Amino acid sequence: MRLPAGGRFWEEGVVGYLWCLGTILSALACLFCARLTAAEPFVLAGSGDEELVVYSTADYIAVEPVLRAYTAQRPELTLIYHELLTQELHARVLDETRQTADVVWSSAMDLQMKLVHDGYARRFMPAARWQLPDWSHWRDEAYAVSVEPAVIVYNRSLFDGATVPTTREALLAWLQSEGDVAFQRIGTYDIERSGFGLLLAARDADQSRDFWTLVQAFGANQVELYSSSSGMIERVAKGELALAYNVIGSYAAQRAQTAEALGVVLPQDYTLVVSRVAFIPAAAAHPEQGEDFLNFLLSLEGQTILNDDVGFPAVHEDVDWNSTLFPENGLTRGYLEPMGVDTRLLIYLDQARRENVIRLWRQALGGPL
C-alpha cells in the first residue's frame, strides 16, 4: 500500500478523525463540514417574535437554499442555524437538558441514534411519513433526511474499451488480471485516518464474506490510501489513478458533470448507503417550530430542494435524484443497501469492534498488525 504525497486532509480527514476518536460514524459529519471551530450562528431574521433554532453538521452555505425556501413561507419566523462539529453538537444536546435546539440534524448516524435511544427525542409523524422508506426512520422519532451512496469511480481512457467492473467479484477479477493498469493505480480510504472509510469497511465486512480477499488484492496492487473522496476523484479524473473504491456518490456525480474522463459505478451486488439524520429534541425550546421545519424538510417540496439545489439525494419516494449518476430515485434499485435508522447503529460506537476491523485491514493489506 502507498500513501499519496500531499493529500488533502479535509472534511473526512485527520481533523475529523481526531475529534471522533473511538467512534466510526461520528466522523461522518466531518465529510460535510470543513469548519474546524464553532462560530456564531447564522441568522435569517423574520418580522415577528417566533424563533426556530437548528443544530446541524452541514455547512450553512450548502443548505442555505432549503433554509431560505422555508423562511420564505414563514416570514414572521427568525431561523437561527448553528453549524457545529459532530461531537460538539452531541455534547450540547446532552448538556442542555432543560432547553436546547428545536431540530438536531447530523450525518453522525450513530451519535444521533444514541441520543434518540437514550430518550433525548420526542415523537413526531411528518405528513410525508408514508412516502418515506421503512428503514429511514425509527419509532417516529429519528428520520433520515437525505442519503449518500458509496460508489466506484474509474478513468474511461485508462479502461479503453475494457469491461468496467460493476460488482466486487468483477473488481477482484480485474485486480487479479490487469496488473499493468491496476498496479499502483488504485485508491480507497485510509480507514485509520478516515472515520467514514472505517464505517464503510466495517459495513463491507458485515455485508460480504469476500471483502477481506478484495482488500488483499488492493494490497497486492499497492493501493494508495486517502483520507478524502475528493482526492481520489481528482486523481481518477486526471488519469493518475485508474479506479477508486468506496467514494462519496454525490461528490462523484457532481465532478462527472465537468470531467468527461470520469466514470461512476454504483456496485450492482450491493451499494452501501448512509444518511443524515434529524430529530426534534425532547427539550426543544420551540417544539412546534421544530415539527414544522422537519415536516418541510421531509415534504415533497423540501426534498426536491435538498435534492436539486443542495445536492443531497432525497429519501422521498416521489423525488428523482436528477443527476448524471442517478437518473431516477436510486432507492428503488434493489442493490442499494441503506444503513437503517435503528439501534443496530450503536454497534459502531464499540471501540473493540473498531480496533478489530483495523487489525484485519492491516493484515489483509500486508502491513504491520
PDB file of C-alpha atoms in Angstrom, residues 196-340:
ATOM      1  CA  PHE A 196     -16.131   7.429   7.051  1.00  0.00           C
ATOM      2  CA  GLY A 197     -13.754   4.970   5.440  1.00  0.00           C
ATOM      3  CA  LEU A 198     -13.726   2.899   8.613  1.00  0.00           C
ATOM      4  CA  LEU A 199     -17.511   2.824   8.627  1.00  0.00           C
ATOM      5  CA  LEU A 200     -17.644   1.606   5.038  1.00  0.00           C
ATOM      6  CA  ALA A 201     -15.019  -1.064   5.662  1.00  0.00           C
ATOM      7  CA  ALA A 202     -16.917  -2.322   8.707  1.00  0.00           C
ATOM      8  CA  ARG A 203     -20.136  -2.431   6.692  1.00  0.00           C
ATOM      9  CA  ASP A 204     -18.411  -4.178   3.784  1.00  0.00           C
ATOM     10  CA  ALA A 205     -17.028  -6.787   6.163  1.00  0.00           C
ATOM     11  CA  ASP A 206     -20.542  -7.387   7.507  1.00  0.00           C
ATOM     12  CA  GLN A 207     -22.073  -7.496   4.037  1.00  0.00           C
ATOM     13  CA  SER A 208     -19.562  -9.654   2.137  1.00  0.00           C
ATOM     14  CA  ARG A 209     -17.551 -12.644   3.323  1.00  0.00           C
ATOM     15  CA  ASP A 210     -15.117 -11.990   0.455  1.00  0.00           C
ATOM     16  CA  PHE A 211     -14.362  -8.389   1.401  1.00  0.00           C
ATOM     17  CA  TRP A 212     -11.011  -9.177   3.001  1.00  0.00           C
ATOM     18  CA  THR A 213      -9.963 -11.066  -0.140  1.00  0.00           C
ATOM     19  CA  LEU A 214     -10.694  -7.877  -2.067  1.00  0.00           C
ATOM     20  CA  VAL A 215      -8.571  -5.889   0.383  1.00  0.00           C
ATOM     21  CA  GLN A 216      -5.743  -8.401  -0.114  1.00  0.00           C
ATOM     22  CA  ALA A 217      -5.946  -7.682  -3.855  1.00  0.00           C
ATOM     23  CA  PHE A 218      -5.758  -3.961  -3.087  1.00  0.00           C
ATOM     24  CA  GLY A 219      -2.593  -4.595  -1.107  1.00  0.00           C
ATOM     25  CA  ALA A 220      -1.053  -6.730  -3.850  1.00  0.00           C
ATOM     26  CA  ASN A 221      -1.559  -3.805  -6.248  1.00  0.00           C
ATOM     27  CA  GLN A 222      -0.023  -1.309  -3.792  1.00  0.00           C
ATOM     28  CA  VAL A 223      -3.257   0.602  -3.289  1.00  0.00           C
ATOM     29  CA  GLU A 224      -2.979   4.315  -2.488  1.00  0.00           C
ATOM     30  CA  LEU A 225      -4.825   5.303   0.684  1.00  0.00           C
ATOM     31  CA  TYR A 226      -6.692   8.593   1.018  1.00  0.00           C
ATOM     32  CA  SER A 227      -8.466  10.496   3.755  1.00  0.00           C
ATOM     33  CA  SER A 228     -10.988  12.151   1.421  1.00  0.00           C
ATOM     34  CA  SER A 229     -13.154  11.291  -1.552  1.00  0.00           C
ATOM     35  CA  SER A 230     -12.200  14.478  -3.356  1.00  0.00           C
ATOM     36  CA  GLY A 231      -8.550  13.466  -3.566  1.00  0.00           C
ATOM     37  CA  MET A 232      -9.428  10.120  -5.120  1.00  0.00           C
ATOM     38  CA  ILE A 233     -11.928  11.628  -7.545  1.00  0.00           C
ATOM     39  CA  GLU A 234      -9.480  14.231  -8.819  1.00  0.00           C
ATOM     40  CA  ARG A 235      -6.672  11.724  -9.372  1.00  0.00           C
ATOM     41  CA  VAL A 236      -9.002   9.379 -11.250  1.00  0.00           C
ATOM     42  CA  ALA A 237     -10.313  12.256 -13.369  1.00  0.00           C
ATOM     43  CA  LYS A 238      -6.714  13.193 -14.289  1.00  0.00           C
ATOM     44  CA  GLY A 239      -5.740   9.610 -15.115  1.00  0.00           C
ATOM     45  CA  GLU A 240      -3.297   9.332 -12.229  1.00  0.00           C
ATOM     46  CA  LEU A 241      -5.467   6.543 -10.817  1.00  0.00           C
ATOM     47  CA  ALA A 242      -7.402   4.014 -12.864  1.00  0.00           C
ATOM     48  CA  LEU A 243     -10.062   3.335 -10.230  1.00  0.00           C
ATOM     49  CA  ALA A 244     -11.098   4.267  -6.701  1.00  0.00           C
ATOM     50  CA  TYR A 245     -13.348   2.267  -4.380  1.00  0.00           C
ATOM     51  CA  ASN A 246     -15.970   3.499  -1.879  1.00  0.00           C
ATOM     52  CA  VAL A 247     -16.149   7.126  -2.980  1.00  0.00           C
ATOM     53  CA  ILE A 248     -18.896   9.553  -1.922  1.00  0.00           C
ATOM     54  CA  GLY A 249     -21.538   9.353  -4.633  1.00  0.00           C
ATOM     55  CA  SER A 250     -22.776  12.936  -4.686  1.00  0.00           C
ATOM     56  CA  TYR A 251     -19.208  14.266  -4.965  1.00  0.00           C
ATOM     57  CA  ALA A 252     -18.518  11.873  -7.838  1.00  0.00           C
ATOM     58  CA  ALA A 253     -21.743  12.788  -9.629  1.00  0.00           C
ATOM     59  CA  GLN A 254     -21.000  16.484  -9.374  1.00  0.00           C
ATOM     60  CA  ARG A 255     -17.432  16.110 -10.669  1.00  0.00           C
ATOM     61  CA  ALA A 256     -18.540  13.812 -13.501  1.00  0.00           C
ATOM     62  CA  GLN A 257     -20.597  16.667 -14.932  1.00  0.00           C
ATOM     63  CA  THR A 258     -17.385  18.512 -15.851  1.00  0.00           C
ATOM     64  CA  ALA A 259     -14.823  15.685 -16.128  1.00  0.00           C
ATOM     65  CA  GLU A 260     -15.512  13.659 -19.268  1.00  0.00           C
ATOM     66  CA  ALA A 261     -12.929  11.026 -18.351  1.00  0.00           C
ATOM     67  CA  LEU A 262     -14.590  10.246 -15.011  1.00  0.00           C
ATOM     68  CA  GLY A 263     -16.924   7.268 -14.932  1.00  0.00           C
ATOM     69  CA  VAL A 264     -19.100   6.327 -11.959  1.00  0.00           C
ATOM     70  CA  VAL A 265     -20.472   2.917 -10.959  1.00  0.00           C
ATOM     71  CA  LEU A 266     -22.995   2.004  -8.292  1.00  0.00           C
ATOM     72  CA  PRO A 267     -21.880  -1.561  -7.450  1.00  0.00           C
ATOM     73  CA  GLN A 268     -24.677  -3.869  -8.506  1.00  0.00           C
ATOM     74  CA  ASP A 269     -24.050  -6.603  -5.959  1.00  0.00           C
ATOM     75  CA  TYR A 270     -24.763  -4.012  -3.269  1.00  0.00           C
ATOM     76  CA  THR A 271     -24.200  -0.280  -2.861  1.00  0.00           C
ATOM     77  CA  LEU A 272     -23.701   0.980   0.682  1.00  0.00           C
ATOM     78  CA  VAL A 273     -25.854   3.990   1.583  1.00  0.00           C
ATOM     79  CA  VAL A 274     -25.533   6.239   4.639  1.00  0.00           C
ATOM     80  CA  SER A 275     -27.822   9.085   5.716  1.00  0.00           C
ATOM     81  CA  ARG A 276     -28.158  12.399   7.508  1.00  0.00           C
ATOM     82  CA  VAL A 277     -30.498  12.003  10.465  1.00  0.00           C
ATOM     83  CA  ALA A 278     -32.719  14.614  12.126  1.00  0.00           C
ATOM     84  CA  PHE A 279     -34.918  14.634  15.216  1.00  0.00           C
ATOM     85  CA  ILE A 280     -36.772  17.032  17.492  1.00  0.00           C
ATOM     86  CA  PRO A 281     -35.255  17.088  20.990  1.00  0.00           C
ATOM     87  CA  ALA A 282     -37.434  16.372  23.993  1.00  0.00           C
ATOM     88  CA  ALA A 283     -36.057  19.610  25.495  1.00  0.00           C
ATOM     89  CA  ALA A 284     -36.674  21.710  22.375  1.00  0.00           C
ATOM     90  CA  ALA A 285     -37.316  25.364  23.199  1.00  0.00           C
ATOM     91  CA  HIS A 286     -39.884  25.677  20.400  1.00  0.00           C
ATOM     92  CA  PRO A 287     -41.030  22.126  19.583  1.00  0.00           C
ATOM     93  CA  GLU A 288     -43.900  23.260  17.356  1.00  0.00           C
ATOM     94  CA  GLN A 289     -41.465  25.192  15.176  1.00  0.00           C
ATOM     95  CA  GLY A 290     -39.179  22.163  15.067  1.00  0.00           C
ATOM     96  CA  GLU A 291     -42.031  19.947  13.932  1.00  0.00           C
ATOM     97  CA  ASP A 292     -42.994  22.390  11.196  1.00  0.00           C
ATOM     98  CA  PHE A 293     -39.420  22.637   9.894  1.00  0.00           C
ATOM     99  CA  LEU A 294     -38.773  18.885   9.914  1.00  0.00           C
ATOM    100  CA  ASN A 295     -42.130  18.395   8.236  1.00  0.00           C
ATOM    101  CA  PHE A 296     -40.938  20.764   5.490  1.00  0.00           C
ATOM    102  CA  LEU A 297     -37.570  19.006   5.080  1.00  0.00           C
ATOM    103  CA  LEU A 298     -39.339  15.679   4.554  1.00  0.00           C
ATOM    104  CA  SER A 299     -42.082  17.070   2.315  1.00  0.00           C
ATOM    105  CA  LEU A 300     -42.060  16.743  -1.463  1.00  0.00           C
ATOM    106  CA  GLU A 301     -41.079  20.407  -1.766  1.00  0.00           C
ATOM    107  CA  GLY A 302     -38.313  20.270   0.830  1.00  0.00           C
ATOM    108  CA  GLN A 303     -36.914  17.019  -0.519  1.00  0.00           C
ATOM    109  CA  THR A 304     -36.880  18.411  -4.053  1.00  0.00           C
ATOM    110  CA  ILE A 305     -34.906  21.462  -2.922  1.00  0.00           C
ATOM    111  CA  LEU A 306     -32.455  19.339  -0.934  1.00  0.00           C
ATOM    112  CA  ASN A 307     -32.028  17.056  -3.928  1.00  0.00           C
ATOM    113  CA  ASP A 308     -31.836  19.584  -6.768  1.00  0.00           C
ATOM    114  CA  ASP A 309     -30.414  22.728  -5.161  1.00  0.00           C
ATOM    115  CA  VAL A 310     -28.400  21.434  -2.200  1.00  0.00           C
ATOM    116  CA  GLY A 311     -27.164  18.193  -3.776  1.00  0.00           C
ATOM    117  CA  PHE A 312     -28.291  15.820  -1.009  1.00  0.00           C
ATOM    118  CA  PRO A 313     -30.057  12.831  -2.670  1.00  0.00           C
ATOM    119  CA  ALA A 314     -33.629  12.588  -1.410  1.00  0.00           C
ATOM    120  CA  VAL A 315     -35.299   9.842   0.616  1.00  0.00           C
ATOM    121  CA  HIS A 316     -38.832  10.773  -0.528  1.00  0.00           C
ATOM    122  CA  GLU A 317     -40.019   8.122  -2.974  1.00  0.00           C
ATOM    123  CA  ASP A 318     -41.510  10.697  -5.383  1.00  0.00           C
ATOM    124  CA  VAL A 319     -38.290  12.690  -5.866  1.00  0.00           C
ATOM    125  CA  ASP A 320     -35.963  11.669  -8.699  1.00  0.00           C
ATOM    126  CA  TRP A 321     -32.304  12.082  -7.904  1.00  0.00           C
ATOM    127  CA  ASN A 322     -31.756  14.011 -11.181  1.00  0.00           C
ATOM    128  CA  SER A 323     -28.054  13.793 -11.864  1.00  0.00           C
ATOM    129  CA  THR A 324     -25.640  12.179 -14.273  1.00  0.00           C
ATOM    130  CA  LEU A 325     -25.189   9.412 -11.717  1.00  0.00           C
ATOM    131  CA  PHE A 326     -28.755   8.938 -10.543  1.00  0.00           C
ATOM    132  CA  PRO A 327     -31.265   9.307 -13.418  1.00  0.00           C
ATOM    133  CA  GLU A 328     -34.128   8.176 -11.192  1.00  0.00           C
ATOM    134  CA  ASN A 329     -34.702   7.701  -7.492  1.00  0.00           C
ATOM    135  CA  GLY A 330     -31.901   5.267  -6.788  1.00  0.00           C
ATOM    136  CA  LEU A 331     -33.619   3.972  -3.664  1.00  0.00           C
ATOM    137  CA  THR A 332     -35.887   1.957  -5.946  1.00  0.00           C
ATOM    138  CA  ARG A 333     -32.865  -0.074  -7.051  1.00  0.00           C
ATOM    139  CA  GLY A 334     -32.725  -3.408  -5.297  1.00  0.00           C
ATOM    140  CA  TYR A 335     -28.940  -3.447  -4.923  1.00  0.00           C
ATOM    141  CA  LEU A 336     -28.785  -0.325  -2.757  1.00  0.00           C
ATOM    142  CA  GLU A 337     -28.163  -1.238   0.885  1.00  0.00           C
ATOM    143  CA  PRO A 338     -29.153   1.710   3.077  1.00  0.00           C
ATOM    144  CA  MET A 339     -27.940   1.692   6.642  1.00  0.00           C
ATOM    145  CA  GLY A 340     -31.175   1.626   8.594  1.00  0.00           C
TER     146      GLY A 340
END
